[in-house]
Amino acid sequence: MTHHTTHPLRIALLATTLLFSAATAFAGDDHDHGEDHGSHAAPAAATADLSEGEVVRWDAASAKVTLRHGPIRNLDMPPMTMVFRITDPAQAAQVKAGAKVRFRAEQQAGAYVVTRIEPVAN
């Protein structure tokens, strides 16, 4: 009877080969075969990023707007009324208290900021 011992280097090589094969199998096909995978931004997609709300107050002097808003999905925020700083006061100047709006809010340097706001067409 012959006793066969497996060399540690052979075991390491086999393990590396198996791991590489598994990683390659799960990596998927990253090649573009001419299909459109929706990677081009469409105007509807940009609108989908916007939340809806109503202007309660617009303070041009402080560039702050108070909004009664629905869920803000990108911030995982429930509906509420709160004050936001506006990055572009010229956008907010086109909306008045009581106006229905769509807006994009982000958290920047610990503050909630409206980076885009537009009136909802009636």
PDB file of N, CA, C and O in Angstrom, residues 8-40:
ATOM      1  N   PRO A   8       1.423  20.928   0.488  1.00  0.00           N
ATOM      2  CA  PRO A   8       0.676  22.160   0.805  1.00  0.00           C
ATOM      3  C   PRO A   8       0.617  23.143  -0.368  1.00  0.00           C
ATOM      4  O   PRO A   8      -0.383  23.830  -0.550  1.00  0.00           O
ATOM      5  N   LEU A   9       1.654  23.223  -1.171  1.00  0.00           N
ATOM      6  CA  LEU A   9       1.637  24.126  -2.316  1.00  0.00           C
ATOM      7  C   LEU A   9       0.599  23.693  -3.333  1.00  0.00           C
ATOM      8  O   LEU A   9      -0.096  24.521  -3.921  1.00  0.00           O
ATOM      9  N   ARG A  10       0.456  22.386  -3.509  1.00  0.00           N
ATOM     10  CA  ARG A  10      -0.543  21.863  -4.442  1.00  0.00           C
ATOM     11  C   ARG A  10      -1.951  22.191  -3.957  1.00  0.00           C
ATOM     12  O   ARG A  10      -2.828  22.550  -4.737  1.00  0.00           O
ATOM     13  N   ILE A  11      -2.173  22.107  -2.658  1.00  0.00           N
ATOM     14  CA  ILE A  11      -3.484  22.433  -2.080  1.00  0.00           C
ATOM     15  C   ILE A  11      -3.773  23.922  -2.284  1.00  0.00           C
ATOM     16  O   ILE A  11      -4.877  24.305  -2.679  1.00  0.00           O
ATOM     17  N   ALA A  12      -2.792  24.789  -2.043  1.00  0.00           N
ATOM     18  CA  ALA A  12      -2.982  26.230  -2.219  1.00  0.00           C
ATOM     19  C   ALA A  12      -3.283  26.556  -3.678  1.00  0.00           C
ATOM     20  O   ALA A  12      -4.153  27.388  -3.969  1.00  0.00           O
ATOM     21  N   LEU A  13      -2.586  25.918  -4.609  1.00  0.00           N
ATOM     22  CA  LEU A  13      -2.818  26.149  -6.029  1.00  0.00           C
ATOM     23  C   LEU A  13      -4.218  25.706  -6.423  1.00  0.00           C
ATOM     24  O   LEU A  13      -4.921  26.413  -7.141  1.00  0.00           O
ATOM     25  N   LEU A  14      -4.647  24.565  -5.930  1.00  0.00           N
ATOM     26  CA  LEU A  14      -5.984  24.056  -6.226  1.00  0.00           C
ATOM     27  C   LEU A  14      -7.060  25.005  -5.661  1.00  0.00           C
ATOM     28  O   LEU A  14      -8.029  25.328  -6.336  1.00  0.00           O
ATOM     29  N   ALA A  15      -6.878  25.475  -4.421  1.00  0.00           N
ATOM     30  CA  ALA A  15      -7.839  26.387  -3.798  1.00  0.00           C
ATOM     31  C   ALA A  15      -7.916  27.693  -4.571  1.00  0.00           C
ATOM     32  O   ALA A  15      -9.006  28.226  -4.814  1.00  0.00           O
ATOM     33  N   THR A  16      -6.775  28.219  -4.998  1.00  0.00           N
ATOM     34  CA  THR A  16      -6.759  29.462  -5.770  1.00  0.00           C
ATOM     35  C   THR A  16      -7.475  29.287  -7.094  1.00  0.00           C
ATOM     36  O   THR A  16      -8.260  30.145  -7.510  1.00  0.00           O
ATOM     37  N   THR A  17      -7.241  28.160  -7.752  1.00  0.00           N
ATOM     38  CA  THR A  17      -7.902  27.891  -9.027  1.00  0.00           C
ATOM     39  C   THR A  17      -9.413  27.803  -8.851  1.00  0.00           C
ATOM     40  O   THR A  17     -10.166  28.361  -9.645  1.00  0.00           O
ATOM     41  N   LEU A  18      -9.859  27.130  -7.803  1.00  0.00           N
ATOM     42  CA  LEU A  18     -11.296  27.007  -7.547  1.00  0.00           C
ATOM     43  C   LEU A  18     -11.926  28.362  -7.237  1.00  0.00           C
ATOM     44  O   LEU A  18     -13.015  28.669  -7.723  1.00  0.00           O
ATOM     45  N   LEU A  19     -11.261  29.177  -6.432  1.00  0.00           N
ATOM     46  CA  LEU A  19     -11.794  30.497  -6.107  1.00  0.00           C
ATOM     47  C   LEU A  19     -11.878  31.380  -7.346  1.00  0.00           C
ATOM     48  O   LEU A  19     -12.853  32.084  -7.554  1.00  0.00           O
ATOM     49  N   PHE A  20     -10.835  31.329  -8.193  1.00  0.00           N
ATOM     50  CA  PHE A  20     -10.847  32.128  -9.413  1.00  0.00           C
ATOM     51  C   PHE A  20     -11.970  31.668 -10.332  1.00  0.00           C
ATOM     52  O   PHE A  20     -12.681  32.486 -10.914  1.00  0.00           O
ATOM     53  N   SER A  21     -12.175  30.379 -10.447  1.00  0.00           N
ATOM     54  CA  SER A  21     -13.245  29.846 -11.298  1.00  0.00           C
ATOM     55  C   SER A  21     -14.614  30.276 -10.781  1.00  0.00           C
ATOM     56  O   SER A  21     -15.493  30.669 -11.560  1.00  0.00           O
ATOM     57  N   ALA A  22     -14.804  30.226  -9.480  1.00  0.00           N
ATOM     58  CA  ALA A  22     -16.089  30.622  -8.903  1.00  0.00           C
ATOM     59  C   ALA A  22     -16.329  32.116  -9.107  1.00  0.00           C
ATOM     60  O   ALA A  22     -17.430  32.536  -9.462  1.00  0.00           O
ATOM     61  N   ALA A  23     -15.306  32.920  -8.903  1.00  0.00           N
ATOM     62  CA  ALA A  23     -15.459  34.368  -9.085  1.00  0.00           C
ATOM     63  C   ALA A  23     -15.795  34.696 -10.525  1.00  0.00           C
ATOM     64  O   ALA A  23     -16.638  35.550 -10.810  1.00  0.00           O
ATOM     65  N   THR A  24     -15.170  34.009 -11.457  1.00  0.00           N
ATOM     66  CA  THR A  24     -15.443  34.240 -12.875  1.00  0.00           C
ATOM     67  C   THR A  24     -16.861  33.817 -13.228  1.00  0.00           C
ATOM     68  O   THR A  24     -17.554  34.503 -13.968  1.00  0.00           O
ATOM     69  N   ALA A  25     -17.320  32.730 -12.663  1.00  0.00           N
ATOM     70  CA  ALA A  25     -18.662  32.233 -12.961  1.00  0.00           C
ATOM     71  C   ALA A  25     -19.734  33.187 -12.449  1.00  0.00           C
ATOM     72  O   ALA A  25     -20.762  33.385 -13.088  1.00  0.00           O
ATOM     73  N   PHE A  26     -19.500  33.806 -11.292  1.00  0.00           N
ATOM     74  CA  PHE A  26     -20.493  34.695 -10.708  1.00  0.00           C
ATOM     75  C   PHE A  26     -20.372  36.133 -11.184  1.00  0.00           C
ATOM     76  O   PHE A  26     -21.213  36.958 -10.894  1.00  0.00           O
ATOM     77  N   ALA A  27     -19.323  36.460 -11.904  1.00  0.00           N
ATOM     78  CA  ALA A  27     -19.117  37.840 -12.350  1.00  0.00           C
ATOM     79  C   ALA A  27     -20.144  38.252 -13.380  1.00  0.00           C
ATOM     80  O   ALA A  27     -20.460  39.417 -13.519  1.00  0.00           O
ATOM     81  N   GLY A  28     -20.696  37.325 -14.115  1.00  0.00           N
ATOM     82  CA  GLY A  28     -21.706  37.660 -15.108  1.00  0.00           C
ATOM     83  C   GLY A  28     -21.086  38.196 -16.376  1.00  0.00           C
ATOM     84  O   GLY A  28     -19.875  38.283 -16.531  1.00  0.00           O
ATOM     85  N   ASP A  29     -21.926  38.573 -17.284  1.00  0.00           N
ATOM     86  CA  ASP A  29     -21.507  39.062 -18.580  1.00  0.00           C
ATOM     87  C   ASP A  29     -21.588  40.580 -18.574  1.00  0.00           C
ATOM     88  O   ASP A  29     -22.653  41.144 -18.576  1.00  0.00           O
ATOM     89  N   ASP A  30     -20.436  41.231 -18.533  1.00  0.00           N
ATOM     90  CA  ASP A  30     -20.397  42.686 -18.489  1.00  0.00           C
ATOM     91  C   ASP A  30     -20.311  43.308 -19.868  1.00  0.00           C
ATOM     92  O   ASP A  30     -20.175  44.513 -19.994  1.00  0.00           O
ATOM     93  N   HIS A  31     -20.356  42.505 -20.904  1.00  0.00           N
ATOM     94  CA  HIS A  31     -20.190  43.025 -22.255  1.00  0.00           C
ATOM     95  C   HIS A  31     -21.478  43.620 -22.781  1.00  0.00           C
ATOM     96  O   HIS A  31     -22.559  43.137 -22.503  1.00  0.00           O
ATOM     97  N   ASP A  32     -21.354  44.679 -23.549  1.00  0.00           N
ATOM     98  CA  ASP A  32     -22.501  45.327 -24.174  1.00  0.00           C
ATOM     99  C   ASP A  32     -22.746  44.657 -25.508  1.00  0.00           C
ATOM    100  O   ASP A  32     -21.874  44.625 -26.357  1.00  0.00           O
ATOM    101  N   HIS A  33     -23.929  44.114 -25.667  1.00  0.00           N
ATOM    102  CA  HIS A  33     -24.287  43.435 -26.908  1.00  0.00           C
ATOM    103  C   HIS A  33     -25.239  44.280 -27.741  1.00  0.00           C
ATOM    104  O   HIS A  33     -26.030  43.756 -28.513  1.00  0.00           O
ATOM    105  N   GLY A  34     -25.185  45.587 -27.554  1.00  0.00           N
ATOM    106  CA  GLY A  34     -26.011  46.478 -28.346  1.00  0.00           C
ATOM    107  C   GLY A  34     -27.393  46.719 -27.756  1.00  0.00           C
ATOM    108  O   GLY A  34     -28.176  47.466 -28.308  1.00  0.00           O
ATOM    109  N   GLU A  35     -27.700  46.088 -26.610  1.00  0.00           N
ATOM    110  CA  GLU A  35     -29.011  46.313 -26.009  1.00  0.00           C
ATOM    111  C   GLU A  35     -29.003  47.625 -25.254  1.00  0.00           C
ATOM    112  O   GLU A  35     -27.997  48.048 -24.721  1.00  0.00           O
ATOM    113  N   ASP A  36     -30.156  48.263 -25.192  1.00  0.00           N
ATOM    114  CA  ASP A  36     -30.309  49.471 -24.401  1.00  0.00           C
ATOM    115  C   ASP A  36     -30.772  49.056 -23.014  1.00  0.00           C
ATOM    116  O   ASP A  36     -31.853  48.525 -22.837  1.00  0.00           O
ATOM    117  N   HIS A  37     -29.923  49.271 -22.032  1.00  0.00           N
ATOM    118  CA  HIS A  37     -30.233  48.863 -20.663  1.00  0.00           C
ATOM    119  C   HIS A  37     -30.736  50.017 -19.819  1.00  0.00           C
ATOM    120  O   HIS A  37     -30.673  49.968 -18.598  1.00  0.00           O
ATOM    121  N   GLY A  38     -31.199  51.081 -20.455  1.00  0.00           N
ATOM    122  CA  GLY A  38     -31.730  52.209 -19.703  1.00  0.00           C
ATOM    123  C   GLY A  38     -30.655  53.062 -19.066  1.00  0.00           C
ATOM    124  O   GLY A  38     -30.924  53.767 -18.115  1.00  0.00           O
ATOM    125  N   SER A  39     -29.432  52.990 -19.549  1.00  0.00           N
ATOM    126  CA  SER A  39     -28.363  53.753 -18.939  1.00  0.00           C
ATOM    127  C   SER A  39     -28.391  55.218 -19.339  1.00  0.00           C
ATOM    128  O   SER A  39     -27.712  56.035 -18.758  1.00  0.00           O
ATOM    129  N   HIS A  40     -29.177  55.548 -20.351  1.00  0.00           N
ATOM    130  CA  HIS A  40     -29.279  56.935 -20.775  1.00  0.00           C
ATOM    131  C   HIS A  40     -30.400  57.594 -20.001  1.00  0.00           C
ATOM    132  O   HIS A  40     -31.518  57.109 -19.966  1.00  0.00           O
TER     133      HIS A  40
END
